[in-house]
Coordinates of C-alpha atoms in Angstrom, one line a residue:
M5 CA -0.1 -0.3 0.1
R6 CA 1.2 3.6 -0.9
T7 CA 1.5 6.0 1.8
V8 CA 1.6 9.9 0.7
A9 CA 3.2 12.2 3.1
V10 CA 1.1 15.2 4.1
L11 CA 1.9 18.3 2.2
V12 CA 2.7 21.1 4.7
V13 CA 4.5 24.0 3.4
C14 CA 6.7 25.6 5.8
A15 CA 7.4 29.0 4.6
T16 CA 11.2 31.3 5.7
S17 CA 13.5 33.8 5.2
L18 CA 17.1 32.4 5.2
A19 CA 16.9 31.9 8.9
A20 CA 15.6 29.1 10.6
C21 CA 11.9 27.9 9.5
G22 CA 9.0 29.9 10.8
G23 CA 11.1 33.3 10.5
G24 CA 9.3 35.7 8.6
G25 CA 10.3 35.2 4.8
S26 CA 7.5 35.5 2.3
G27 CA 5.7 32.3 2.0
G28 CA 4.1 31.9 -1.8
G29 CA 1.6 29.5 -2.1
G30 CA 1.2 26.1 -1.2
S31 CA -1.8 23.4 -0.7
G32 CA -1.2 21.1 3.0
G33 CA -3.0 19.7 5.3
G34 CA -3.1 18.0 8.8
G35 CA -0.4 15.3 10.1
G36 CA 2.1 17.2 11.4
K37 CA 4.5 16.0 8.9
T38 CA 6.6 18.9 6.3
F39 CA 6.2 18.0 3.0
A40 CA 8.7 20.8 2.1
T41 CA 10.2 24.1 3.1
L42 CA 10.3 27.1 0.9
V43 CA 13.1 29.2 1.5
N44 CA 13.1 32.8 0.6
S45 CA 16.9 34.3 0.2
N46 CA 16.6 36.9 0.1
L47 CA 18.8 37.5 -3.1
A48 CA 17.7 39.8 -5.6
I49 CA 19.4 37.8 -8.8
A50 CA 18.2 39.5 -12.2
G51 CA 18.8 37.8 -15.4
R52 CA 21.5 35.8 -14.1
F53 CA 19.8 32.5 -13.0
D54 CA 20.6 30.2 -16.3
T55 CA 24.4 30.4 -15.2
F56 CA 24.1 29.3 -11.7
V57 CA 25.5 25.9 -10.0
S58 CA 25.7 23.3 -7.9
I59 CA 27.8 21.5 -6.0
G60 CA 26.2 19.3 -3.1
N61 CA 24.1 21.5 -1.7
T62 CA 25.9 24.1 -2.2
L63 CA 24.7 26.9 -4.5
L64 CA 27.0 29.7 -6.4
V65 CA 24.3 32.2 -7.5
T66 CA 25.2 35.9 -8.6
V67 CA 23.4 38.8 -7.1
S68 CA 22.3 42.3 -9.2
E69 CA 23.5 45.2 -7.0
R70 CA 21.3 46.8 -9.0
E71 CA 18.2 45.4 -8.3
S72 CA 19.3 45.1 -4.7
Q73 CA 20.6 48.5 -4.4
Q74 CA 23.5 47.7 -2.7
D75 CA 27.0 48.0 -3.5
L76 CA 27.8 44.6 -3.2
N77 CA 32.2 44.1 -4.1
N78 CA 32.8 47.4 -2.6
D79 CA 33.8 48.9 -5.9
G80 CA 32.3 52.5 -5.9
D81 CA 29.0 51.8 -8.1
M82 CA 25.8 49.5 -8.0
L83 CA 26.4 47.8 -11.6
D84 CA 27.9 44.3 -10.8
A85 CA 26.8 40.8 -10.5
V86 CA 28.4 39.9 -7.4
A87 CA 29.2 36.0 -6.8
H88 CA 27.6 34.5 -3.3
L89 CA 27.3 31.2 -2.5
V90 CA 24.5 29.9 -1.3
D91 CA 24.4 26.6 1.4
T92 CA 20.9 24.9 1.0
T93 CA 21.2 23.0 4.2
T94 CA 22.1 25.7 6.7
D95 CA 20.2 28.6 4.8
T96 CA 22.5 30.6 5.0
N97 CA 24.5 32.6 2.6
T98 CA 28.4 33.8 1.7
N99 CA 29.5 37.6 -0.4
L100 CA 32.3 36.4 -2.2
R101 CA 32.7 40.6 -3.0
L102 CA 33.8 39.8 -6.4
A103 CA 31.8 41.0 -9.8
V104 CA 30.9 37.5 -12.2
V105 CA 30.8 37.7 -16.3
G106 CA 30.0 34.9 -18.4
P107 CA 29.5 31.1 -17.7
M108 CA 30.3 30.2 -13.8
L109 CA 31.3 26.0 -13.8
S110 CA 31.6 23.0 -11.0
S111 CA 34.0 20.1 -11.0
G112 CA 31.9 18.4 -9.0
T113 CA 34.4 19.7 -6.3
H114 CA 35.2 23.1 -7.3
F115 CA 33.6 26.2 -8.6
A116 CA 35.3 28.1 -11.3
F117 CA 33.7 32.0 -12.8
L118 CA 35.3 34.3 -14.8
V119 CA 36.3 37.9 -12.7
P120 CA 36.2 41.3 -15.0
E121 CA 39.4 43.8 -14.0
G122 CA 36.4 46.7 -13.7
G123 CA 37.9 49.0 -15.9
P124 CA 39.8 52.6 -15.0
G125 CA 39.9 52.3 -11.3
G126 CA 40.0 48.4 -11.6
T127 CA 42.0 45.5 -10.9
D128 CA 44.7 44.3 -12.4
L129 CA 44.6 40.5 -12.5
N130 CA 47.6 39.5 -14.2
G131 CA 49.4 42.7 -14.1
D132 CA 49.4 43.4 -17.9
G133 CA 48.9 47.0 -17.2
D134 CA 45.4 47.3 -18.5
F135 CA 42.2 46.8 -16.8
I136 CA 39.9 45.6 -19.8
D137 CA 40.3 41.3 -18.9
A138 CA 38.7 38.8 -17.2
S139 CA 40.3 36.3 -14.9
W140 CA 39.2 32.5 -13.9
H141 CA 38.7 32.3 -10.4
L142 CA 38.7 29.1 -8.0
L143 CA 36.6 28.2 -5.3
D144 CA 37.1 25.0 -3.0
P145 CA 33.2 26.1 -1.3
A146 CA 34.8 24.1 1.7
Q147 CA 37.5 26.6 2.1
G148 CA 35.0 30.0 0.9
T149 CA 38.0 32.2 -0.5
P150 CA 38.3 32.4 -4.8
V151 CA 41.6 32.0 -6.1
N152 CA 42.6 34.0 -9.0
L153 CA 44.1 31.7 -11.6
A154 CA 45.2 34.4 -13.8
I155 CA 44.0 32.7 -17.0
M156 CA 42.7 35.3 -19.2
S157 CA 39.9 36.1 -20.8
T158 CA 38.1 39.3 -23.0
A159 CA 35.2 40.7 -21.7
A160 CA 33.5 38.7 -24.0
P161 CA 33.9 35.3 -22.4
Q162 CA 34.8 32.2 -24.1
P163 CA 33.6 28.5 -23.6
A164 CA 34.9 26.5 -20.6
V165 CA 33.9 23.1 -18.6
G166 CA 34.9 21.7 -15.8
T167 CA 35.0 17.9 -14.6
A168 CA 36.2 15.7 -12.4
G169 CA 39.8 17.0 -11.5
G170 CA 40.2 20.2 -13.5
F171 CA 39.0 22.4 -15.8
V172 CA 39.8 23.1 -19.2
F173 CA 39.0 26.8 -20.2
L174 CA 40.5 29.1 -23.2
E175 CA 43.0 31.8 -22.6
A176 CA 42.5 35.1 -25.1
E177 CA 46.3 35.8 -27.0
S178 CA 44.5 40.1 -27.1
A179 CA 44.2 39.8 -22.8
V180 CA 47.3 38.6 -22.6
G181 CA 49.4 40.5 -25.6
A182 CA 51.4 37.5 -26.3
D183 CA 51.0 35.6 -29.7
A184 CA 50.6 32.0 -28.5
T185 CA 50.0 30.0 -31.0
A186 CA 53.5 31.8 -33.3
D187 CA 51.0 32.5 -36.5
G188 CA 51.9 36.1 -36.6
D189 CA 48.0 37.8 -34.5
T190 CA 46.9 37.5 -31.2
A191 CA 43.4 36.7 -32.3
D192 CA 43.2 33.2 -31.3
N193 CA 41.7 32.0 -28.1
I194 CA 44.4 28.8 -26.8
F195 CA 43.5 26.0 -24.6
V196 CA 44.4 25.9 -20.8
E197 CA 44.8 22.8 -19.4
Y198 CA 44.1 23.4 -15.1
A199 CA 44.6 20.1 -12.8
L200 CA 43.1 19.8 -8.8
A201 CA 44.9 17.4 -7.7
T202 CA 48.7 19.3 -8.5
G203 CA 47.6 23.4 -8.7
Q204 CA 49.4 22.6 -11.8
T205 CA 48.1 24.9 -15.1
A206 CA 49.5 23.8 -18.6
R207 CA 48.8 26.3 -21.7
I208 CA 48.3 24.6 -24.8
P209 CA 49.2 26.7 -28.0
F210 CA 46.5 25.5 -30.2
A211 CA 43.6 27.6 -31.4
H212 CA 40.2 26.7 -30.1
A213 CA 37.8 26.3 -33.6
T214 CA 35.4 29.1 -32.9
G215 CA 32.1 28.3 -32.2
T216 CA 32.8 24.4 -31.3
S217 CA 32.0 22.5 -28.1
L218 CA 33.9 21.7 -24.9
V219 CA 32.6 18.2 -24.3
A220 CA 33.2 16.8 -20.2
R221 CA 32.7 13.3 -19.0
S222 CA 34.4 11.4 -16.4
G223 CA 37.6 13.5 -15.7
R224 CA 38.4 13.7 -19.5
V225 CA 37.5 16.8 -21.9
L226 CA 37.3 17.0 -25.1
V227 CA 38.0 20.1 -28.2
L228 CA 38.2 21.6 -31.3
A229 CA 41.9 22.8 -33.0
S230 CA 41.4 25.0 -35.7
E231 CA 44.4 24.9 -38.5
A232 CA 42.6 27.6 -40.1
A233 CA 42.7 30.2 -37.1
M234 CA 46.3 28.7 -36.8
S235 CA 47.4 29.2 -41.0
N236 CA 48.1 32.3 -42.7
A237 CA 49.6 33.2 -46.1
T238 CA 53.1 32.2 -45.1
I239 CA 52.4 29.2 -42.6
T240 CA 50.3 26.4 -43.1
T241 CA 49.4 24.6 -39.7
D242 CA 48.0 21.2 -40.6
F243 CA 48.3 19.0 -37.5
N244 CA 46.4 15.9 -39.3
G245 CA 49.0 15.4 -42.5
D246 CA 46.5 16.3 -45.2
G247 CA 48.6 18.9 -46.4
D248 CA 46.4 21.5 -45.9
G249 CA 45.8 23.8 -43.2
T250 CA 42.1 23.9 -43.3
D251 CA 40.6 21.2 -41.0
M252 CA 38.6 21.2 -37.1
V253 CA 41.2 18.8 -35.1
L254 CA 40.0 16.6 -32.3
L255 CA 41.8 16.8 -29.2
G256 CA 41.6 15.5 -25.7
F257 CA 42.3 16.1 -21.7
D258 CA 42.9 13.8 -18.9
F259 CA 42.8 14.3 -15.5
T260 CA 41.8 10.9 -14.0
Q261 CA 45.8 10.0 -13.5
G262 CA 46.0 13.3 -10.8
G263 CA 47.4 15.6 -13.2
L264 CA 47.9 17.7 -16.3
S265 CA 47.7 15.2 -19.5
A266 CA 49.0 18.0 -22.3
A267 CA 46.7 17.8 -25.3
I268 CA 46.2 13.9 -26.2
P269 CA 45.8 14.0 -30.3
I270 CA 42.3 11.9 -31.0
G271 CA 43.5 9.6 -33.7
P272 CA 45.9 7.2 -34.7
V273 CA 49.0 9.2 -34.2
G274 CA 47.9 12.5 -35.0
P275 CA 44.5 14.4 -34.5
R276 CA 41.3 13.1 -36.7
S277 CA 39.5 15.8 -38.6
V278 CA 35.8 15.7 -37.9
A279 CA 34.2 18.5 -39.6
A280 CA 31.1 19.4 -38.6
H281 CA 30.2 16.2 -36.6
P282 CA 29.2 15.4 -33.5
Y283 CA 32.2 14.1 -30.4
A284 CA 31.1 12.6 -27.2
L285 CA 32.5 11.0 -24.2
T286 CA 32.0 7.0 -22.1
D287 CA 33.3 6.9 -19.2
N288 CA 36.7 5.0 -21.2
A289 CA 36.7 6.5 -24.1
A290 CA 35.7 8.9 -26.7
V291 CA 33.3 8.4 -30.0
Y292 CA 33.5 10.9 -32.7
M293 CA 32.9 10.4 -36.8
V294 CA 36.4 10.8 -39.5
D295 CA 35.9 13.2 -42.4
E296 CA 37.0 11.3 -45.2
A297 CA 37.3 14.6 -47.3
T298 CA 39.1 16.8 -45.3
E299 CA 41.6 13.5 -44.2
A300 CA 43.5 13.5 -47.7
G301 CA 40.0 12.1 -49.1
F302 CA 40.3 8.6 -48.1
D303 CA 38.2 6.0 -48.7
F304 CA 38.0 4.2 -44.9
N305 CA 35.6 1.9 -45.5
G306 CA 36.2 1.0 -49.5
D307 CA 33.4 1.7 -50.5
G308 CA 34.4 3.8 -53.4
D309 CA 34.2 6.7 -52.6
N310 CA 35.8 9.6 -50.4
N311 CA 32.7 11.6 -48.9
D312 CA 31.5 9.5 -45.8
A313 CA 31.7 10.0 -41.7
I314 CA 33.1 7.2 -40.3
V315 CA 32.5 6.1 -36.5
A316 CA 35.3 5.8 -34.4
V317 CA 36.7 4.8 -31.1
F318 CA 40.0 6.1 -29.1
D319 CA 39.9 4.0 -26.0
F320 CA 41.7 6.8 -23.2
R321 CA 43.5 3.9 -21.8
T322 CA 45.2 2.5 -24.4
R323 CA 45.3 5.7 -26.6
L324 CA 44.7 3.5 -29.4
E325 CA 41.5 4.2 -31.8
A326 CA 39.3 2.0 -33.9
F327 CA 36.8 2.4 -36.3
A328 CA 33.7 0.7 -35.3
I329 CA 32.6 -1.9 -37.5
T330 CA 29.1 -4.4 -38.6
P331 CA 29.1 -8.2 -37.1
G332 CA 30.7 -9.1 -40.2
G333 CA 33.8 -6.9 -40.2
L334 CA 32.6 -3.9 -42.9
I335 CA 33.1 -0.5 -41.5
P336 CA 30.0 1.7 -41.8
A337 CA 29.5 5.7 -42.3
A338 CA 27.2 7.6 -40.1
G339 CA 26.8 9.8 -42.5
V340 CA 27.9 11.6 -45.4
A341 CA 31.3 13.9 -44.7
G342 CA 31.1 17.2 -44.0
A343 CA 27.0 16.9 -42.9
P344 CA 26.4 17.1 -39.0
Q345 CA 24.2 14.1 -37.9
L346 CA 21.7 13.2 -35.2
G347 CA 24.5 13.3 -32.4
I348 CA 26.2 10.5 -30.1
A349 CA 24.1 10.0 -26.6
T350 CA 26.5 8.1 -24.4
S351 CA 26.1 6.4 -21.2
A352 CA 29.3 4.7 -19.2
T353 CA 30.0 2.3 -22.0
R354 CA 27.4 2.7 -24.5
A355 CA 27.1 4.8 -27.3
V356 CA 23.8 5.5 -29.2
L357 CA 24.0 6.9 -32.5
A358 CA 22.3 6.4 -36.4
L359 CA 23.8 5.2 -39.2
R360 CA 22.5 6.8 -42.5
E361 CA 21.3 4.2 -45.4
R362 CA 22.6 5.9 -48.7
D363 CA 26.0 6.1 -47.6
N364 CA 26.8 2.6 -46.7
V365 CA 24.6 1.4 -50.1
N366 CA 28.1 0.3 -51.5
L367 CA 29.8 -1.5 -48.6
G368 CA 28.8 -5.4 -50.1
A369 CA 26.1 -7.8 -50.5
A370 CA 26.0 -8.2 -46.6
F371 CA 25.6 -4.2 -45.8
T372 CA 23.4 -2.6 -48.8
G373 CA 22.2 -0.1 -47.1
N374 CA 18.7 -0.7 -46.6
L375 CA 19.4 -1.3 -42.8
N376 CA 15.4 -1.7 -41.8
G377 CA 14.3 -3.9 -44.2
D378 CA 11.6 -1.5 -45.7
L379 CA 12.6 -1.4 -49.2
D380 CA 14.7 1.8 -49.5
S381 CA 17.8 3.6 -48.7
L382 CA 16.6 6.8 -47.7
D383 CA 16.7 6.4 -44.2
D384 CA 18.2 7.3 -40.3
V385 CA 18.9 3.9 -38.4
V386 CA 19.4 3.2 -34.8
V387 CA 23.4 1.6 -33.8
W388 CA 24.9 1.2 -30.4
I389 CA 28.2 0.9 -29.3
D390 CA 30.3 -0.9 -26.1
T391 CA 33.1 1.5 -26.2
T392 CA 34.9 -1.3 -23.4
V393 CA 35.0 -3.9 -26.1
A394 CA 38.0 -3.7 -28.9
P395 CA 37.5 -3.9 -31.6
P396 CA 34.2 -1.6 -30.9
R397 CA 31.4 -3.4 -32.8
V398 CA 28.2 -1.7 -34.6
H399 CA 24.7 -3.1 -33.4
I400 CA 21.7 -2.8 -35.0
P401 CA 18.8 -3.8 -32.6
P402 CA 15.3 -5.4 -34.5
L403 CA 11.9 -4.6 -34.3
G404 CA 10.1 -7.6 -34.4
P405 CA 10.7 -9.1 -38.0
D406 CA 11.7 -5.9 -39.4
P407 CA 15.8 -5.9 -39.5
G408 CA 16.5 -2.2 -38.0
L409 CA 14.6 0.9 -36.7
A410 CA 14.5 3.9 -38.2
V411 CA 14.7 7.5 -36.6
S412 CA 13.9 10.9 -36.5
T413 CA 15.6 13.7 -35.7
I414 CA 14.8 14.1 -32.4
P415 CA 18.0 13.2 -30.1
P416 CA 18.9 9.6 -28.6
A417 CA 19.4 9.6 -24.7
I418 CA 21.0 7.0 -22.7
N419 CA 21.8 6.0 -18.9
G420 CA 23.4 2.8 -18.4
L421 CA 22.4 0.2 -20.7
M422 CA 19.0 1.4 -21.6
G423 CA 18.5 4.5 -23.3
V424 CA 15.7 6.1 -25.7
V425 CA 15.6 6.6 -29.0
A426 CA 12.7 8.4 -31.2
A427 CA 10.7 6.1 -34.4
D428 CA 10.2 8.2 -37.6
E429 CA 7.2 6.3 -38.5
A430 CA 7.2 7.6 -42.1
A431 CA 10.5 6.2 -42.2
Q432 CA 9.5 2.8 -40.9
G433 CA 8.2 0.6 -44.3
G434 CA 9.1 -2.9 -43.0
P435 CA 9.2 -5.3 -46.0
T436 CA 6.0 -4.8 -47.5
G437 CA 6.9 -1.1 -47.7
V438 CA 3.2 -0.7 -45.7
M439 CA 4.2 2.2 -43.2
R440 CA 4.2 1.7 -39.4
D441 CA 1.6 2.5 -37.1
F442 CA 3.7 2.5 -33.5
N443 CA 1.0 4.9 -31.6
G444 CA -2.5 3.5 -32.9
D445 CA -3.5 7.0 -33.5
V446 CA -4.3 5.7 -37.6
D447 CA -1.8 7.5 -39.1
T448 CA 2.0 7.2 -40.0
A449 CA 3.4 10.6 -39.2
D450 CA 4.5 10.8 -35.8
R451 CA 7.6 10.6 -34.2
V452 CA 7.0 7.6 -31.4
A453 CA 9.5 6.7 -28.0
F454 CA 10.9 3.6 -28.2
R455 CA 13.6 1.8 -25.1
I456 CA 16.4 0.6 -26.6
D457 CA 18.1 -1.9 -24.2
T458 CA 21.5 -3.0 -24.6
S459 CA 22.3 -5.3 -22.4
T460 CA 22.6 -8.3 -24.8
V461 CA 23.4 -8.0 -28.3
P462 CA 22.0 -6.9 -30.8
G463 CA 19.7 -5.0 -28.0
T464 CA 16.1 -5.1 -27.9
L465 CA 13.6 -2.3 -29.1
T466 CA 10.6 -1.7 -27.4
S467 CA 7.9 0.6 -28.1
L468 CA 6.3 3.3 -25.8
G469 CA 2.8 3.9 -27.6
L470 CA 3.8 8.1 -27.4
A471 CA 4.3 10.4 -30.0
V472 CA 6.6 12.9 -29.0
T473 CA 8.7 16.0 -28.9
G474 CA 11.5 15.5 -26.6
F475 CA 12.4 13.7 -23.8
S476 CA 14.4 13.9 -20.6
L477 CA 16.1 10.7 -19.3
S478 CA 18.2 10.3 -15.7
G479 CA 19.2 6.7 -14.9
T480 CA 15.9 4.7 -15.7
D481 CA 13.7 7.7 -15.0
L482 CA 12.1 8.8 -18.2
L483 CA 10.2 12.3 -18.7
V484 CA 8.7 13.0 -21.4
T485 CA 6.6 15.3 -24.0
V486 CA 3.8 14.0 -25.4
S487 CA 1.7 15.9 -28.6
E488 CA -1.2 16.0 -28.5
S489 CA -1.9 16.9 -31.9
D490 CA 0.3 13.8 -33.1
H491 CA -1.3 11.5 -30.6
G492 CA -4.7 10.7 -32.0
P493 CA -4.7 13.5 -31.8
R494 CA -6.1 13.8 -27.8
D495 CA -6.7 16.9 -25.5
L496 CA -4.1 15.4 -22.6
N497 CA -4.4 18.5 -20.8
M498 CA -8.2 18.7 -20.5
D499 CA -7.9 22.7 -21.6
G500 CA -10.0 22.3 -24.7
D501 CA -7.5 21.7 -27.3
T502 CA -5.3 19.4 -28.9
L503 CA -2.2 21.7 -29.4
D504 CA 0.0 21.1 -26.7
A505 CA 3.4 18.9 -25.6
V506 CA 2.3 17.6 -22.6
V507 CA 4.6 15.5 -20.4
H508 CA 4.6 12.3 -18.7
Y509 CA 6.7 10.1 -16.2
L510 CA 8.0 6.4 -17.4
D511 CA 10.1 3.3 -15.5
L512 CA 12.4 2.4 -18.2
A513 CA 13.4 -0.8 -15.4
D514 CA 9.6 -1.5 -16.3
F515 CA 9.4 -4.9 -18.3
V516 CA 7.0 -3.0 -20.4
P517 CA 7.0 0.4 -19.3
A518 CA 3.7 2.2 -18.5
P519 CA 3.3 6.3 -19.0
R520 CA 1.8 8.1 -15.9
N521 CA 0.2 11.3 -17.4
L522 CA 1.5 14.1 -15.7
I523 CA -0.8 16.7 -17.1
A524 CA 1.0 20.0 -17.2
V525 CA 2.7 21.6 -19.9
P526 CA 5.9 23.0 -19.4
T527 CA 8.4 25.3 -20.3
S528 CA 11.0 23.5 -18.6
L529 CA 11.9 21.2 -16.2
S530 CA 14.3 19.0 -14.0
F531 CA 13.8 16.3 -11.3
F532 CA 15.6 13.7 -9.7
R533 CA 14.6 10.2 -7.8
F534 CA 14.3 11.1 -4.0
G535 CA 13.9 7.6 -3.0
P536 CA 12.9 4.2 -4.2
A537 CA 9.3 5.3 -4.1
E538 CA 9.0 8.8 -5.1
I539 CA 10.3 11.2 -8.0
R540 CA 10.3 14.6 -7.7
I541 CA 9.8 16.9 -10.5
G542 CA 10.3 20.3 -10.9
V543 CA 8.4 21.9 -13.9
L544 CA 7.9 25.6 -15.0
L545 CA 5.0 26.3 -16.4
V546 CA 2.4 28.9 -18.1
E547 CA -0.5 29.2 -15.5
G548 CA -4.2 29.4 -17.3
Q549 CA -3.0 26.4 -19.4
S550 CA -5.7 23.6 -18.0
P551 CA -8.5 23.6 -15.2
T552 CA -5.6 21.4 -13.3
F553 CA -2.4 24.4 -13.4
G554 CA -5.2 27.5 -13.3
D555 CA -4.4 31.1 -11.4
L556 CA -2.3 28.9 -9.1
N557 CA -1.5 31.9 -6.9
G558 CA -4.8 33.6 -7.4
N559 CA -3.4 37.4 -8.4
G560 CA -5.6 37.1 -11.5
V561 CA -2.8 37.2 -14.2
N562 CA -1.6 34.3 -16.3
D563 CA 1.9 33.8 -15.0
N564 CA 4.6 31.4 -15.0
A565 CA 5.0 29.5 -11.8
I566 CA 6.9 26.5 -10.4
T567 CA 5.1 23.3 -9.7
L568 CA 6.5 20.6 -8.1
L569 CA 5.0 17.2 -8.5
G570 CA 5.6 13.8 -7.3
V571 CA 5.7 10.2 -8.5
N572 CA 5.5 7.2 -7.1
P573 CA 7.9 5.0 -9.7
S574 CA 7.9 1.8 -7.5
F575 CA 4.5 0.4 -9.0
D576 CA 3.6 -0.3 -12.8
P577 CA 1.9 1.4 -14.0
P578 CA 4.0 4.4 -11.9
G579 CA 1.4 5.9 -8.9
A580 CA -0.7 8.7 -9.6
V581 CA 0.7 12.4 -9.4
S582 CA 0.9 13.2 -5.5
N583 CA -0.5 16.9 -4.6
T584 CA 1.5 19.1 -4.0
P585 CA 2.9 22.6 -3.9
F586 CA 3.0 25.8 -6.1
F587 CA 4.6 28.8 -5.9
A588 CA 5.3 32.5 -8.1
G589 CA 7.9 31.5 -11.1
T590 CA 10.3 33.2 -13.0
G591 CA 9.6 36.7 -14.9
G592 CA 11.9 37.2 -17.4
L593 CA 14.4 34.8 -17.5
G594 CA 13.4 32.8 -20.2
S595 CA 12.6 29.3 -19.9
S596 CA 15.5 28.0 -17.4
A597 CA 14.2 25.1 -15.3
P598 CA 14.3 24.6 -11.6
L599 CA 18.2 24.1 -10.8
R600 CA 19.0 20.8 -8.4
A601 CA 20.8 21.2 -5.7
G602 CA 22.0 18.1 -3.5
G603 CA 19.1 15.2 -3.5
N604 CA 16.5 17.0 -2.1
V605 CA 16.3 21.3 -3.2
F606 CA 14.9 22.5 -5.8
A607 CA 15.9 26.7 -6.9
F608 CA 14.0 28.9 -9.2
P609 CA 13.9 32.6 -9.5
T610 CA 10.6 34.4 -8.0
A611 CA 9.7 37.6 -10.0
E612 CA 8.4 40.0 -7.1
T613 CA 5.5 41.1 -9.7
M614 CA 4.1 37.8 -9.5
E615 CA 4.1 36.8 -5.7
G616 CA 3.0 40.6 -5.3
A617 CA 5.4 41.2 -2.8
D618 CA 9.2 42.8 -1.6
L619 CA 11.0 39.2 -0.8
N620 CA 14.4 41.3 -0.6
G621 CA 13.5 44.1 2.0
D622 CA 14.5 47.1 -1.0
S623 CA 11.2 48.6 -0.3
D624 CA 10.2 47.8 -4.5
T625 CA 8.4 44.8 -6.0
A626 CA 10.3 45.4 -9.1
D627 CA 13.3 42.3 -8.6
T628 CA 13.7 38.8 -9.2
V629 CA 14.4 36.8 -5.8
L630 CA 16.4 33.6 -5.8
R631 CA 14.0 30.9 -4.2
Y632 CA 14.2 27.1 -3.3
V633 CA 11.5 24.4 -1.9
R634 CA 13.8 21.6 0.1
Y635 CA 12.3 18.6 0.8
A636 CA 12.0 16.3 3.3
P637 CA 12.5 12.4 3.5
P638 CA 9.8 10.6 2.6

C-alpha cells in the first residue's frame, strides 16, 4: 500500500523555519509532517539564473547590485553581478565580493568563475597594466576563499568546462598580449588545462575552433582545434598530415591520473579531422566521426568514395583508435562528410547513434544500405556500440521482423544500458513497404518513443506508444513530452484543445514501461529520484493552461509558475501524481529549468510582481529573487 506524505509547506527566509520571510502558495493538510520547506534567500538575482551551478547542496549564484540597491563588491558603483554562495542545508549565504561575467562552472568539487578587472580604477588581475580583461577564479566551497588563476579572457568570455579532476579554459591571446600560437596575430583563444590535484596549469598553444563545444565526462574533455586559425599566407598549420591547413581536429585532456595530460591527439597518431560531426565521451573512450573528405580524401571503408563520416572509438586507457565495425567486419558510415549527423548519446560504456542508409549502399552484399528492411535506402537507423570491447562493434537492434528501426531527428538518450530513441513512422516501412503506426492513432506521420536495451547483443527495442517532441532521462526515469496533435489527436491536459506537448513519466526498468500523465505542459523541467518510491519533478509552466493549472497564486494573471510534482515509480504503472505545492516562478528569465541542488532541493527565481511581495526587503516589488524548496525525507 502506497503511503503519501501530507504536504505541509513551511515558508521562511534565510533563517530558521518559521522566520518571517515570504511564503508563496502551497497546498497542505494536517498530520504534522513537513513535505517541503520553501526558503526565500533574500537575494535579488536579475537575469543570471541560467548560469548558476551547484555542488551538493551549495549553490553559486550572482546577485544584482542594481536590484539590491547595494554596492556588494565595494567598487563604488551598483552595476555589477556579484558572486554569492548559498548553503541550502543551513539556509545561509556568503558574499564573495567579486563581480562575475560569463559562465560559472563546477568540477563536482570546485567552482570556477570569471571575474572582470573592472575598467579604469579596477584591479589589474594579471599584471599587464590594463583593466580591460577578465580572469578565471577557483573556489573550493569548503574553504570559501576564491583563488585568482590568472587565466585571462576578454570581456566577451569564451566557453570553458569542468569535470572530475580539473578544468579546461580558453585564454584570449589579446588579453595577455602574446601570440601563443606563433601565427603572427593575437586573435586566437588557446586551451588552458588546470589540474585540481596538483594545482598545475598548462597552456596548450592550439587555437580553439570558434563556435565548437568543449565536451566533458568522468575526468576527460574533448575539444576542437582549428588549423585555419593558426594558418596564414606564409604559415600552414597541418595537424592531421593531409597537406592543408583548413581542418578542425579533435584533441583530448585526461585528469583521471591526477595531474596534467597535455593535449592528447584523438586519432591513430595525429588528431583526426571531424569537420561538423558530433563527438562524445563514455567513461573510457571518445566516440566521434572521422571526415573522409578532410582526411586527405581517404576512402576508409572501401566503398568507392571519399565522402563518408566514419564512426571511430578512441580508448583513453590504451591511447588507440579503432573504427567501429559491423558483425561482418565492414566499416559503416554514419553519414555524408561535412554534414552534421543526428548526434551521439553516451553512458558509461555505451554510445547510441544512427547510420545513414544512403551512405552505406556500396559496402557489399552483406550490408547493402537497407538497414531497416523497408525497400529503400533513405533512412537513419539506430545502432549502439559498447566502447569497452575491442574492436568496437556496431549493433543494430531488430524490431520484430524488421532488421532495424528508422529514427527521427530527436536526439537519442542513454543512461547505463538502457536508453530512448524516437522512431520515424514515415520511414519505417517494413518488408512490405507499408508504413508503421507505432502509437495506434491511425496515421504513420509521428515520432514515437522506443526504449533501447543494450544489455544483450544485438539489443532490443520496445515501443512506448507515445508520439513525442522530446525527452529527458536520468537513470531509468524518463520524462517525455507527448504531442497532443500527433497522439490521436487527444486532449491530454483537458484544456479543450489538442495543440499542446504534455509531460509524461515512465520507468524504463519496468518490463513494459507504462506512462503516467502529469497533465502539465512544461516550459522546462528538472527532476531527481528522491527515494525508491518517489520521483520529484520541478516544472516551470504557464498558468491558465488547463483546469489543473489555472491561476495558481490567485493574482488574476496567468504568470509563470513553479509546480512540484511527485510520482511513485515502484508501482507498474507508476503511482498517481501526488498533491504538491506551487510557487510564483520566473519573470523575464527565459525558460531556465528549476536548478537541482544535492538530492532534495530545487532552486528557482521568483518575480516579485508575480508574488505580489517585496522578497528582498528593498521597498519595491520590481526584482527577481532566488527561492528554493527543500524536501523532507519521505
